[in-house]
Coordinates of N, CA and C in Angstrom, one line a residue:
X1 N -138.4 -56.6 -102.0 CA -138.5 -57.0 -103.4 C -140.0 -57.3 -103.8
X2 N -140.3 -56.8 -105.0 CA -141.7 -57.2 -105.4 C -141.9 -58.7 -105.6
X3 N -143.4 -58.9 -105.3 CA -143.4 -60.2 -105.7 C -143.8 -60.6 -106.9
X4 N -143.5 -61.8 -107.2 CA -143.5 -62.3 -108.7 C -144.9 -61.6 -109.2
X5 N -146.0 -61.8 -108.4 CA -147.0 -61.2 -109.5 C -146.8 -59.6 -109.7
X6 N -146.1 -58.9 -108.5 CA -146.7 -57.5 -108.8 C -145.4 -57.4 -109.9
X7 N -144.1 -58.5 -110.4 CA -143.5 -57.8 -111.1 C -143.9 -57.9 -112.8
X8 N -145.1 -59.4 -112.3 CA -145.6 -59.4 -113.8 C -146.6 -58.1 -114.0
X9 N -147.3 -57.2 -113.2 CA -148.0 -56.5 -113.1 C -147.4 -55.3 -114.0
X10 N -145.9 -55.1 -113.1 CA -145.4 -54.0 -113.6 C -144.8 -54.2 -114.7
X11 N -144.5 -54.8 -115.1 CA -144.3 -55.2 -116.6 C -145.3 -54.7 -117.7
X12 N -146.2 -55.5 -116.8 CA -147.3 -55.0 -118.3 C -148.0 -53.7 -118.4
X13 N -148.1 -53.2 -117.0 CA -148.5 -51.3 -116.7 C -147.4 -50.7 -117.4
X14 N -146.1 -51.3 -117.1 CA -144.9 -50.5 -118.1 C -145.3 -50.2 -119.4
X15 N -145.4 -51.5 -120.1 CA -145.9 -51.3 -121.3 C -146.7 -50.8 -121.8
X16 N -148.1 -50.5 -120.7 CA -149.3 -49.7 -121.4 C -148.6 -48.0 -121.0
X17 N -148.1 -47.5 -120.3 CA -147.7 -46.6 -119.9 C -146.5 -46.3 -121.3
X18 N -145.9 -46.6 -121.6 CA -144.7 -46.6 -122.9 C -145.3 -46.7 -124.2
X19 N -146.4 -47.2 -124.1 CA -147.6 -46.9 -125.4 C -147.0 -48.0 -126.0
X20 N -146.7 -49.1 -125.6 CA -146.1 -50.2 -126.7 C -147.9 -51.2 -127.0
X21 N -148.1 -51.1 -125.4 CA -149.7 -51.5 -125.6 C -150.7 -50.7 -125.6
X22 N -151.4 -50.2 -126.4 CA -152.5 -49.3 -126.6 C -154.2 -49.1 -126.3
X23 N -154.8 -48.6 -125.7 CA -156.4 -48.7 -125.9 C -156.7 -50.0 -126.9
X24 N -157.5 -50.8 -126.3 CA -157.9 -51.9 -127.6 C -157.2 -52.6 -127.8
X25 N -156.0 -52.5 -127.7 CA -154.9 -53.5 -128.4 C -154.7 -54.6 -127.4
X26 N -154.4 -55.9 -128.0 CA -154.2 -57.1 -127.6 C -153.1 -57.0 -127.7
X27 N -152.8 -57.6 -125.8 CA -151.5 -57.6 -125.2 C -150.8 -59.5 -125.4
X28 N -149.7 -59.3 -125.1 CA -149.0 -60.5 -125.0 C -149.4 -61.9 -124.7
X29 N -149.5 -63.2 -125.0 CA -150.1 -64.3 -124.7 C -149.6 -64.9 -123.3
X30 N -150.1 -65.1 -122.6 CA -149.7 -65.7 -121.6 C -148.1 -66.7 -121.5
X31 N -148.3 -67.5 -122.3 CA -146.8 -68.3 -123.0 C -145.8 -67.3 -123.1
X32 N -146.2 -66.0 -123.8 CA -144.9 -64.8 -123.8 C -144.4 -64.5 -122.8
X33 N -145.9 -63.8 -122.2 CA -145.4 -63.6 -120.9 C -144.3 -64.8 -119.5
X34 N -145.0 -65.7 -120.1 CA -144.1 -66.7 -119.2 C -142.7 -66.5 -119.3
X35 N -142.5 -66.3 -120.6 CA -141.0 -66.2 -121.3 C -140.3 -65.0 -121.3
X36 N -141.4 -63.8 -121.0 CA -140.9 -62.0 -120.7 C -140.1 -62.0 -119.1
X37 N -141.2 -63.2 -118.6 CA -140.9 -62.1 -117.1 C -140.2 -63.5 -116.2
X38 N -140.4 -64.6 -116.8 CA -139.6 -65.6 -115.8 C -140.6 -66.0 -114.7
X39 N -141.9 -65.8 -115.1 CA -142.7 -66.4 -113.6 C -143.8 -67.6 -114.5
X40 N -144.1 -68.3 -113.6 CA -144.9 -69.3 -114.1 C -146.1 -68.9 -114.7
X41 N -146.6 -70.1 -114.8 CA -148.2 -69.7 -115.9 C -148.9 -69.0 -114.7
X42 N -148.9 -69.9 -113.6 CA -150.0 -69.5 -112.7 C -150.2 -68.1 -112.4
X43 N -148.7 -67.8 -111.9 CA -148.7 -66.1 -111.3 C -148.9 -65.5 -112.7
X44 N -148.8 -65.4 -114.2 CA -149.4 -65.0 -114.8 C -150.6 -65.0 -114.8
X45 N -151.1 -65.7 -114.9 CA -152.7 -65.8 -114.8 C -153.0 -64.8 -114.0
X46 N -152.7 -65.4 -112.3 CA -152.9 -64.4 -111.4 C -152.9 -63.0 -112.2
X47 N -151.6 -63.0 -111.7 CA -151.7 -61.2 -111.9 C -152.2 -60.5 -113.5
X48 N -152.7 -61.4 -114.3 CA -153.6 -60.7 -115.4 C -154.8 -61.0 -115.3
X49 N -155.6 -61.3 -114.1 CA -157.0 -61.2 -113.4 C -156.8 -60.4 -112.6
X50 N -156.1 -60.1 -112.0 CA -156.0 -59.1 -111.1 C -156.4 -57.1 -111.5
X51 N -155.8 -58.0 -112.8 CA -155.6 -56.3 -113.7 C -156.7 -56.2 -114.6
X52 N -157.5 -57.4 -115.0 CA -158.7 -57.1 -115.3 C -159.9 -56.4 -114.6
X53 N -159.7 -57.4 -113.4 CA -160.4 -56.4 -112.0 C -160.4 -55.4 -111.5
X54 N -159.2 -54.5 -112.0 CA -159.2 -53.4 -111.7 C -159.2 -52.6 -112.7
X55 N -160.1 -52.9 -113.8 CA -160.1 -52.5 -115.5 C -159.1 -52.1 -115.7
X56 N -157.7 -52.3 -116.1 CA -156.5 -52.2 -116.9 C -156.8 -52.5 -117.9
X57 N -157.2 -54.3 -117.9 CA -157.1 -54.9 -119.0 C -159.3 -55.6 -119.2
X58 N -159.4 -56.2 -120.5 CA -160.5 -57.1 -120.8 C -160.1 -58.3 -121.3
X59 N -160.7 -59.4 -120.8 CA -160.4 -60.3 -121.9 C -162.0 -61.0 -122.6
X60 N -161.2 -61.4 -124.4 CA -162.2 -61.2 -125.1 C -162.2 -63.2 -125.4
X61 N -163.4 -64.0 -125.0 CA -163.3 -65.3 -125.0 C -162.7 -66.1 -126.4
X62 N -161.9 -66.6 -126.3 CA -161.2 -67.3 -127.9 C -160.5 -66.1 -128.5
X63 N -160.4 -64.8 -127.8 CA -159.0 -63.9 -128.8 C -157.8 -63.6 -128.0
X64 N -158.2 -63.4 -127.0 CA -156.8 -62.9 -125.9 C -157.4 -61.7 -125.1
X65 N -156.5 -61.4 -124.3 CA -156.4 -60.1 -123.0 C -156.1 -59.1 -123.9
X66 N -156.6 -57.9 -123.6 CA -156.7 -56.1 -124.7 C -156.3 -55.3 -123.6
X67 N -155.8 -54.6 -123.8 CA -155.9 -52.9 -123.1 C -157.1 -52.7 -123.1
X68 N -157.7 -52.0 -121.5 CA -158.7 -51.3 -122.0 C -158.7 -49.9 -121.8
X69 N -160.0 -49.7 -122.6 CA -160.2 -48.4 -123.0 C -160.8 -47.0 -121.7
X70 N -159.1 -46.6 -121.4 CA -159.5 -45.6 -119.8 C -160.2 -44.8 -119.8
X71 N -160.7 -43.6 -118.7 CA -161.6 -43.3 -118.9 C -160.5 -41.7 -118.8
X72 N -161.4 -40.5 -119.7 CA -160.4 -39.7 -119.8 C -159.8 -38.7 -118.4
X73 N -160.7 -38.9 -118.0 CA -159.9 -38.1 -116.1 C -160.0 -39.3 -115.3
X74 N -158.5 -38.6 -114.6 CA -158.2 -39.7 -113.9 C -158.4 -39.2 -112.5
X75 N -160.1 -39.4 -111.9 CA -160.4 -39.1 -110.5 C -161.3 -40.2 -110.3
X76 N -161.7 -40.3 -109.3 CA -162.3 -41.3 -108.4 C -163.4 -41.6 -109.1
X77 N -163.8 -43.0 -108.9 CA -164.8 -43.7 -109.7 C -165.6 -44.2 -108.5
X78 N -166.6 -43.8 -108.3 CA -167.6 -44.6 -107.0 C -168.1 -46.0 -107.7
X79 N -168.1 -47.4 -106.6 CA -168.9 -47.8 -107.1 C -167.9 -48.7 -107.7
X80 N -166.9 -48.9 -107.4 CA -165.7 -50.0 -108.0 C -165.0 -50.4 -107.0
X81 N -165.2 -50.1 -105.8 CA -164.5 -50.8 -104.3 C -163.7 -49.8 -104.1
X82 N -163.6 -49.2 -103.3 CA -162.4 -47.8 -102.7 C -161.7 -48.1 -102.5
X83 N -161.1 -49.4 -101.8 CA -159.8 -49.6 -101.8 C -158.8 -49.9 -103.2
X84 N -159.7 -50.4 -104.2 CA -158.8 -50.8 -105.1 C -158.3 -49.8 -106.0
X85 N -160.2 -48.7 -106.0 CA -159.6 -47.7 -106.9 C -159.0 -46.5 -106.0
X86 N -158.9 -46.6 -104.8 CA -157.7 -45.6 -104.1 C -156.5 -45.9 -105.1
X87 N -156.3 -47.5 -104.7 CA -154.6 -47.7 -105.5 C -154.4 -47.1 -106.8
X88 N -155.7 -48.0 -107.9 CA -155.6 -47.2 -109.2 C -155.0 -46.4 -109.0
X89 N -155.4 -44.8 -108.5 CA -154.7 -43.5 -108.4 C -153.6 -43.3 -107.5
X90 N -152.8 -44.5 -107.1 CA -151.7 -43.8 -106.3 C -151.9 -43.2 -104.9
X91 N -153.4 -43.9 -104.5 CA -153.6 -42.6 -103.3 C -153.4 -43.8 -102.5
X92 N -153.3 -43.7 -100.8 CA -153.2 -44.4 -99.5 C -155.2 -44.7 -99.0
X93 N -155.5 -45.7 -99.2 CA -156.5 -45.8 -98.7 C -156.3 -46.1 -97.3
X94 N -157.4 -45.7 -96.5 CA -157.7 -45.9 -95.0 C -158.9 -45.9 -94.5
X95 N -159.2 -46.2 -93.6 CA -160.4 -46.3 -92.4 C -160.4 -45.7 -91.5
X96 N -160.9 -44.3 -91.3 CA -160.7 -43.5 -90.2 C -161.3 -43.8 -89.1
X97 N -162.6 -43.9 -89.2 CA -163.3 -44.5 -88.1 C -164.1 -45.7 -88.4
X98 N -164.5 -46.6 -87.8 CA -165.3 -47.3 -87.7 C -166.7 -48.3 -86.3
X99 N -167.8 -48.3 -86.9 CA -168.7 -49.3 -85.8 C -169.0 -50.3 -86.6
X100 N -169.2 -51.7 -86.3 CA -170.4 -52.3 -86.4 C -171.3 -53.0 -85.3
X101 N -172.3 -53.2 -85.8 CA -173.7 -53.9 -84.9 C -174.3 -54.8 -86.1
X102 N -174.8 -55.8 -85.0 CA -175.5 -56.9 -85.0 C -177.2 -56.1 -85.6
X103 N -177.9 -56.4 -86.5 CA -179.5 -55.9 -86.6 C -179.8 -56.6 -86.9
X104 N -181.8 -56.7 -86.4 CA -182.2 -57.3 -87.6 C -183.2 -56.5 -88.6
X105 N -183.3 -57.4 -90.0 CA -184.1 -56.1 -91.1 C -185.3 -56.0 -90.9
X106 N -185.6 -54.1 -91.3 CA -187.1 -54.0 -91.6 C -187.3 -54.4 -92.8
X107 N -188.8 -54.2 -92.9 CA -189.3 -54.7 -94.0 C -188.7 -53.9 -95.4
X108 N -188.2 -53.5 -95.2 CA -187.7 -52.2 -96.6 C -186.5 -53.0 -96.8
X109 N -185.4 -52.7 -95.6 CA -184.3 -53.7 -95.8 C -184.4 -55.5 -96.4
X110 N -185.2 -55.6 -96.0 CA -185.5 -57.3 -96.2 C -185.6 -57.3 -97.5
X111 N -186.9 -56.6 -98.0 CA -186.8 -56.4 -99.7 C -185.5 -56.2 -100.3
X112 N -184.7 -55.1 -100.3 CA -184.0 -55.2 -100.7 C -182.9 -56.1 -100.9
X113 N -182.8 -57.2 -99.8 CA -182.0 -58.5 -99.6 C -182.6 -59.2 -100.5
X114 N -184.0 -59.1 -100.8 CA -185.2 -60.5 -100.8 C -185.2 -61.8 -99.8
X115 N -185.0 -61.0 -98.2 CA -185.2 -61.7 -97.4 C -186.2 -61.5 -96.6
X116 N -186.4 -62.3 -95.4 CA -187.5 -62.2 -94.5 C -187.2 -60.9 -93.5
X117 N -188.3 -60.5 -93.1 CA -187.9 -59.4 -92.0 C -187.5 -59.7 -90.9
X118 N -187.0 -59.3 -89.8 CA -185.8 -59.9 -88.9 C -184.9 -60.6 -89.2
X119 N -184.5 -61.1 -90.4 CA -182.9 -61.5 -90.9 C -182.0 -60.5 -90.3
X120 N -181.1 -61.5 -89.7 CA -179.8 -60.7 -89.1 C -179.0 -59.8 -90.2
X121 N -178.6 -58.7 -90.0 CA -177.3 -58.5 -91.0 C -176.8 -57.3 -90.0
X122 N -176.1 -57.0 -91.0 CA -174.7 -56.2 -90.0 C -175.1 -54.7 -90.5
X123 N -174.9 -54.2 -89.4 CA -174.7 -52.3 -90.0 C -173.5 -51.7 -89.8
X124 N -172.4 -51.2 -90.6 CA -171.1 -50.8 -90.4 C -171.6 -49.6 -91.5
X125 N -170.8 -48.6 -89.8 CA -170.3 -47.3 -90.2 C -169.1 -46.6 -90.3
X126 N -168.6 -46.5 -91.5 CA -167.1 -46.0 -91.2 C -166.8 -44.7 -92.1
X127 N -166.0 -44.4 -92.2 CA -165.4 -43.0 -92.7 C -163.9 -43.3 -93.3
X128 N -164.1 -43.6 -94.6 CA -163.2 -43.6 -95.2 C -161.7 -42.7 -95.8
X129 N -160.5 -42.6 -95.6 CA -160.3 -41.8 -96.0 C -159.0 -41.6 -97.5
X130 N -159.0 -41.0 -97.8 CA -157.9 -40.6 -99.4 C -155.9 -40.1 -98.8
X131 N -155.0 -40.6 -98.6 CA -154.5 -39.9 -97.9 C -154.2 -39.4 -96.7
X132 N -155.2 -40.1 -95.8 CA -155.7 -39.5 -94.5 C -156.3 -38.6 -94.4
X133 N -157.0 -37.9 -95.4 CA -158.3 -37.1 -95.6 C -159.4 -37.7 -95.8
X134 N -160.2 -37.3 -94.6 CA -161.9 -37.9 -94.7 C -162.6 -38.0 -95.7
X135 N -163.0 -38.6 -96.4 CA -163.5 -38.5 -98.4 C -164.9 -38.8 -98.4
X136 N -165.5 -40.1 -97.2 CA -166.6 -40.3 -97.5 C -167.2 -41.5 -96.0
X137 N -168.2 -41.0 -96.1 CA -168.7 -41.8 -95.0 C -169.9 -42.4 -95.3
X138 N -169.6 -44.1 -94.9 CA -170.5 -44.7 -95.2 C -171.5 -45.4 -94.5
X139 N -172.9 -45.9 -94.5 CA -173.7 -46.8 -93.5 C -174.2 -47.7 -94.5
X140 N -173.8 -48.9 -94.4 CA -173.9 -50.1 -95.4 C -174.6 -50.9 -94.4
X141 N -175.2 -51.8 -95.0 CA -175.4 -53.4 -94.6 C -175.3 -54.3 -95.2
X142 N -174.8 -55.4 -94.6 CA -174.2 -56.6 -95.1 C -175.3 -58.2 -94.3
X143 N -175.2 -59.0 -95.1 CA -176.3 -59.9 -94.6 C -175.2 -60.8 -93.6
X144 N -175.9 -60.9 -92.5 CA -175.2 -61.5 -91.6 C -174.6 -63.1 -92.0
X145 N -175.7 -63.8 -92.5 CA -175.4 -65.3 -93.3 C -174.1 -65.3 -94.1
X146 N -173.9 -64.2 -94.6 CA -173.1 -64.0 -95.6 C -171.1 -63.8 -95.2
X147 N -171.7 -63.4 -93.9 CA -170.2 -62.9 -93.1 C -170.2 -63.0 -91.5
X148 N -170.9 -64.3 -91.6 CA -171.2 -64.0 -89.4 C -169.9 -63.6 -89.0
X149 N -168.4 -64.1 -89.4 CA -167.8 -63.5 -88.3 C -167.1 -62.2 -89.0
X150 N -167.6 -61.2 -89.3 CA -167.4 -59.5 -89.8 C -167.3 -59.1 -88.7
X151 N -166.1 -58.6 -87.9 CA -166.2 -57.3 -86.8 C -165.8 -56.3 -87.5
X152 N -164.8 -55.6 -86.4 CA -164.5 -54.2 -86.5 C -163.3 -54.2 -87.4
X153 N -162.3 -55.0 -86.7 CA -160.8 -55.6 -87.2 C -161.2 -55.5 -89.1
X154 N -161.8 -56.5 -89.3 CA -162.4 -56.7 -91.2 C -162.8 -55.4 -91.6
X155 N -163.8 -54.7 -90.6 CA -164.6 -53.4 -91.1 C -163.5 -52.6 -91.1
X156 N -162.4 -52.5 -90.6 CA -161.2 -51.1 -90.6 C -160.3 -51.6 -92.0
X157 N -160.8 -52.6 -92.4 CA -159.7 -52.6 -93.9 C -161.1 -53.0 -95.2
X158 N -160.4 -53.1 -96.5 CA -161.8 -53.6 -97.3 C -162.5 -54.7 -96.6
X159 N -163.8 -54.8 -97.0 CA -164.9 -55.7 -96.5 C -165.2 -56.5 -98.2
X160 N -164.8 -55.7 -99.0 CA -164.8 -56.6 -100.0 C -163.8 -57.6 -100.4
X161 N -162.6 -57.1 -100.3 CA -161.6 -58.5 -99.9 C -161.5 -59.1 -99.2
X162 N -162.3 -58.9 -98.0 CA -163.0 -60.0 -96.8 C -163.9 -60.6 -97.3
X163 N -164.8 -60.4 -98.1 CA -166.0 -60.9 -98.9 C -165.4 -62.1 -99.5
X164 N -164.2 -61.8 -100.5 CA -163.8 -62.7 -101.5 C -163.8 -64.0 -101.0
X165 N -162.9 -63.6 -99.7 CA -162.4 -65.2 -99.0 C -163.4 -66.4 -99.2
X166 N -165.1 -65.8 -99.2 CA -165.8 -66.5 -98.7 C -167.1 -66.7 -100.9
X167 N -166.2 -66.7 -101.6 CA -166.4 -66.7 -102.6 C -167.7 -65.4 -103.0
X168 N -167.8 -64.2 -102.1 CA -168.6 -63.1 -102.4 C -168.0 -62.2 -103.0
X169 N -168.4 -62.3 -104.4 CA -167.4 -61.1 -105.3 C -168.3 -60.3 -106.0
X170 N -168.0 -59.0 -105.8 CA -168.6 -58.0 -106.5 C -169.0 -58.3 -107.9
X171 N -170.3 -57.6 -108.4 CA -170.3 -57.7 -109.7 C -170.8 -56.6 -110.5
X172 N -171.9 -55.7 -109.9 CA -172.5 -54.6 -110.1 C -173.0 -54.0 -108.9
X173 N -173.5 -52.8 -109.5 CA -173.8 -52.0 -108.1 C -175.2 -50.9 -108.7
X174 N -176.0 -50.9 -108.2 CA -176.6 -50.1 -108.6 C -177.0 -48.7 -107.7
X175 N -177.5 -47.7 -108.3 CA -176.6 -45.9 -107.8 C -177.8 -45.1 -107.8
X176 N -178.2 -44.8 -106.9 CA -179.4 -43.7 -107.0 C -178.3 -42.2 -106.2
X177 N -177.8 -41.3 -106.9 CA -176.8 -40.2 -107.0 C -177.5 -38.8 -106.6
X178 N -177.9 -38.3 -105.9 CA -178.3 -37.2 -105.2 C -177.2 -36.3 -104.8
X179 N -177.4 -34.5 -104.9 CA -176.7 -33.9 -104.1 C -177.4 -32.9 -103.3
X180 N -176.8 -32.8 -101.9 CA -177.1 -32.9 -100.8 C -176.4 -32.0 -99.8
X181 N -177.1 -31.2 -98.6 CA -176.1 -30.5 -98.0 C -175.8 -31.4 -96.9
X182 N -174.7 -31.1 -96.5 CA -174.2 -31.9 -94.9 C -175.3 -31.8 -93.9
X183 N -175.6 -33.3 -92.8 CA -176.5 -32.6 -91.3 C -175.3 -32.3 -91.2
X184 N -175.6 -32.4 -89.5 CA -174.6 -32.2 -88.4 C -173.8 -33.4 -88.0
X185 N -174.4 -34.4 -88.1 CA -173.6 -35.9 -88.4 C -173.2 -36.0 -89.3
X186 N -173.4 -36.0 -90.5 CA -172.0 -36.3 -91.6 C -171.2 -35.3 -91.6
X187 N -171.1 -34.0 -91.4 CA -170.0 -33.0 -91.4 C -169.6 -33.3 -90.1
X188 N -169.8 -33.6 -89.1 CA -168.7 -33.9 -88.1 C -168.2 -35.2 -88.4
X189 N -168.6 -36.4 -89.1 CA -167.8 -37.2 -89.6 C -166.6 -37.0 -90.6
X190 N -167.0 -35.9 -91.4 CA -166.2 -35.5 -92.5 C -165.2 -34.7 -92.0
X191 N -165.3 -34.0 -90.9 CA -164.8 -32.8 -90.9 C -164.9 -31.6 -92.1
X192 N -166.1 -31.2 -92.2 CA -166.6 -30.5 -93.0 C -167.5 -29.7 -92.4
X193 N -167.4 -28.3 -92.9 CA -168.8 -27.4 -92.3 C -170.1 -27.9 -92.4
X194 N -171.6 -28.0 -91.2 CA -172.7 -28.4 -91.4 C -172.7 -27.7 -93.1
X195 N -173.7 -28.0 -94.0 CA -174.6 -27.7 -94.7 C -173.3 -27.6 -96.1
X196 N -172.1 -28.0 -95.7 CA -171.3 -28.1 -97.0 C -171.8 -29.2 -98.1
X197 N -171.8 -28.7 -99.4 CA -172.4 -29.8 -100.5 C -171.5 -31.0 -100.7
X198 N -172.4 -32.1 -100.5 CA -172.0 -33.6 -100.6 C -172.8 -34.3 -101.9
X199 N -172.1 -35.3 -102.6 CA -172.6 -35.7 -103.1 C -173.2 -37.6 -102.3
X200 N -174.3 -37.3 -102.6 CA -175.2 -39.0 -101.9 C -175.5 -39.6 -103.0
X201 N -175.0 -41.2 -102.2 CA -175.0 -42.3 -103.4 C -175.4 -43.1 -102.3
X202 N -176.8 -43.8 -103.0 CA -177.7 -44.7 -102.5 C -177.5 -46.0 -103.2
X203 N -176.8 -47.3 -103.0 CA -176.4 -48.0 -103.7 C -176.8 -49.4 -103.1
X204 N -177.2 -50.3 -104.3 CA -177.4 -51.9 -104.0 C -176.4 -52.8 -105.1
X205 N -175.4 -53.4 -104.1 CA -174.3 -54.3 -104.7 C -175.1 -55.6 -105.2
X206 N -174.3 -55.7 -106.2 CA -174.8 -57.7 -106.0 C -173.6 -58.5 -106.2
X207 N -173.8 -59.4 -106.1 CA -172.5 -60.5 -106.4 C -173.1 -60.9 -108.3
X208 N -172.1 -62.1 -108.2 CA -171.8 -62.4 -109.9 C -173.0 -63.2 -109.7
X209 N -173.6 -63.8 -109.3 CA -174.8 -64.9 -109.2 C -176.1 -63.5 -108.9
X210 N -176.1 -62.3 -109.0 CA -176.9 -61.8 -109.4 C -177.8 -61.6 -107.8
X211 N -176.8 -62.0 -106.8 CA -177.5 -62.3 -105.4 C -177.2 -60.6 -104.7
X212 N -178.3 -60.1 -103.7 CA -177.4 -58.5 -103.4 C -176.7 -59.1 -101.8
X213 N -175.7 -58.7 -102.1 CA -175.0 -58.6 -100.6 C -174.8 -57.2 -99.5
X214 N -175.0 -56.5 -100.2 CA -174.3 -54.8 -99.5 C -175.4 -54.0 -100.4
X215 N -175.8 -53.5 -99.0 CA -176.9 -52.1 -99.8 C -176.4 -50.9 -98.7
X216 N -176.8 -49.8 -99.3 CA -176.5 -48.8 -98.0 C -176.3 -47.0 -98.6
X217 N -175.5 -46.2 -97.8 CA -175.8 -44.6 -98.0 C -174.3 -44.5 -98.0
X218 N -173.8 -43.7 -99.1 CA -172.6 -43.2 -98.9 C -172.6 -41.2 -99.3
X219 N -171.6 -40.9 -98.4 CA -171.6 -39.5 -98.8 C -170.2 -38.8 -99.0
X220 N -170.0 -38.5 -100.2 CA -168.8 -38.2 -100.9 C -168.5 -37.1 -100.5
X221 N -167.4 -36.4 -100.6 CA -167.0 -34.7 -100.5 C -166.5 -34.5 -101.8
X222 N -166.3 -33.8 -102.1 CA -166.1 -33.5 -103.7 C -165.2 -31.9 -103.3
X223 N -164.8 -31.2 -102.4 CA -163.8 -30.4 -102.4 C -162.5 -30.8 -102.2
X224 N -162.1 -31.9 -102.0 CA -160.8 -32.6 -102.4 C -160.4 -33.3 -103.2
X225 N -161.5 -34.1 -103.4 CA -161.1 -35.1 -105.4 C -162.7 -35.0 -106.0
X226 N -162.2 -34.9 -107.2 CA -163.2 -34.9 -107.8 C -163.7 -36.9 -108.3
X227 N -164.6 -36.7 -109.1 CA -165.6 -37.6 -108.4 C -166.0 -38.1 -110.5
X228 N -165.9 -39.1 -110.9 CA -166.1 -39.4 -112.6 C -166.7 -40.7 -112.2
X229 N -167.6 -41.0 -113.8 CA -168.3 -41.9 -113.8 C -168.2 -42.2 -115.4
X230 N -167.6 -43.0 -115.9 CA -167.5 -43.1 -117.2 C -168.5 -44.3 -117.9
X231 N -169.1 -43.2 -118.9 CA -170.5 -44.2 -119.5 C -169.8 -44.6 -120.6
X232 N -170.4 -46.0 -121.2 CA -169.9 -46.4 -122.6 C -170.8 -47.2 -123.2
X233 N -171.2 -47.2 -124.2 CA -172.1 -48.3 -124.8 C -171.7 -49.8 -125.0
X234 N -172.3 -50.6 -124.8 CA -171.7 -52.1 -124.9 C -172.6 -52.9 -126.1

């Protein structure tokens, strides 16, 4: 049986799915909801932060929680946590392979932390996959201060919901997007022919305090899912 939050979850995805809740449109008050689904305020709450964070929903300060406004293809969004938006779509996320190691930073890496050179951080490589299809392989680093005890165990599932525990939450990511043929190391990670076209995403995360935690290389395949980035003006 589901649990109380995922049944407030499905409740309200019901709704946007039945068109009763629309793009834009402000959804049910929390109080209602208390009274729709039979769970307390809390797991409301819950599970309508939850659905914010995985853009379902926005909430607008002093008006209430909206629909929000999806993006019109529904494929892979880089750059929003893979494990979550695997679910968005219904897919099985996984960790095909994985290493990590102990480093300390060059001077390049350091900048980008805005730390000193030799700060410990972590180097984890793993290969992600959609389904049990290889999708993307990545070489990240993570600042050691931030997660001393990160092994392999953490690195074979999200590292961002490992993050959370320790109050480290995503907030932005910033994307330098190149396309690129495979070496011979990422196409044997991928299982993909050398010199097949990849898309490369060079990326620096930060947390909500504007601090970076995770910088690093990722390399997409784009012959199995395709790959969206929805712009909007704010």
């Amino acid at each position: 049986m589901a649990s109380k939050i995922q049944q407030v979850k499905d409740h309200i995805n019901s709704q946007i799915e039945r068109r009763i809740y629309n793009p834009g449109q402000m959804i049910a008050s929390e109080s209602e909801l208390v009274k729709r689904t039979g769970a307390s305020r809390t797991t409301v709450r819950i599970a309508l932060r939850d659905l914010v964070d995985r853009g379902v929903l926005y909430k607008e300060k002093g008006r209430g929680t909206f629909v929000a406004i999806r993006p019109r293809y529904s494929a892979f969004r880089w750059g929003c946590g893979f494990t979550k938006e695997a679910q968005r779509l219904g897919l099985t996320p996984s960790t095909i392979w994985a290493s990590i190691a102990r480093q300390e930073a060059d001077s390049e890496l350091a900048a980008k932390f805005k730390v000193d050179p030799g700060t410990p951080v972590w180097f984890v490589c793993r290969v992600r996959g959609l389904d049990g299809v290889p999708f993307v392989y990545n070489e990240e680093y993570f600042l050691y201060s931030q997660c001393p005890e990160l092994d392999k165990h953490y690195a074979s599932g999200s590292i961002y919901e490992y993050l959370a525990k320790f109050g480290i939450r995503f907030a932005m990511t910033d994307q330098l997007m190149s396309a690129v043929a495979a070496s011979a190391k990422v196409a044997g990670k991928l299982g993909v022919a050398k010199s097949t076209p990849l898309i490369m995403v060079n990326g620096l995360s930060r947390m909500r305090n504007g601090l970076p935690f995770n910088c690093g290389t990722m390399f997409y395949r784009t012959d199995k899912y395709k790959i969206t980035e929805s712009i909007g003006e704010k």
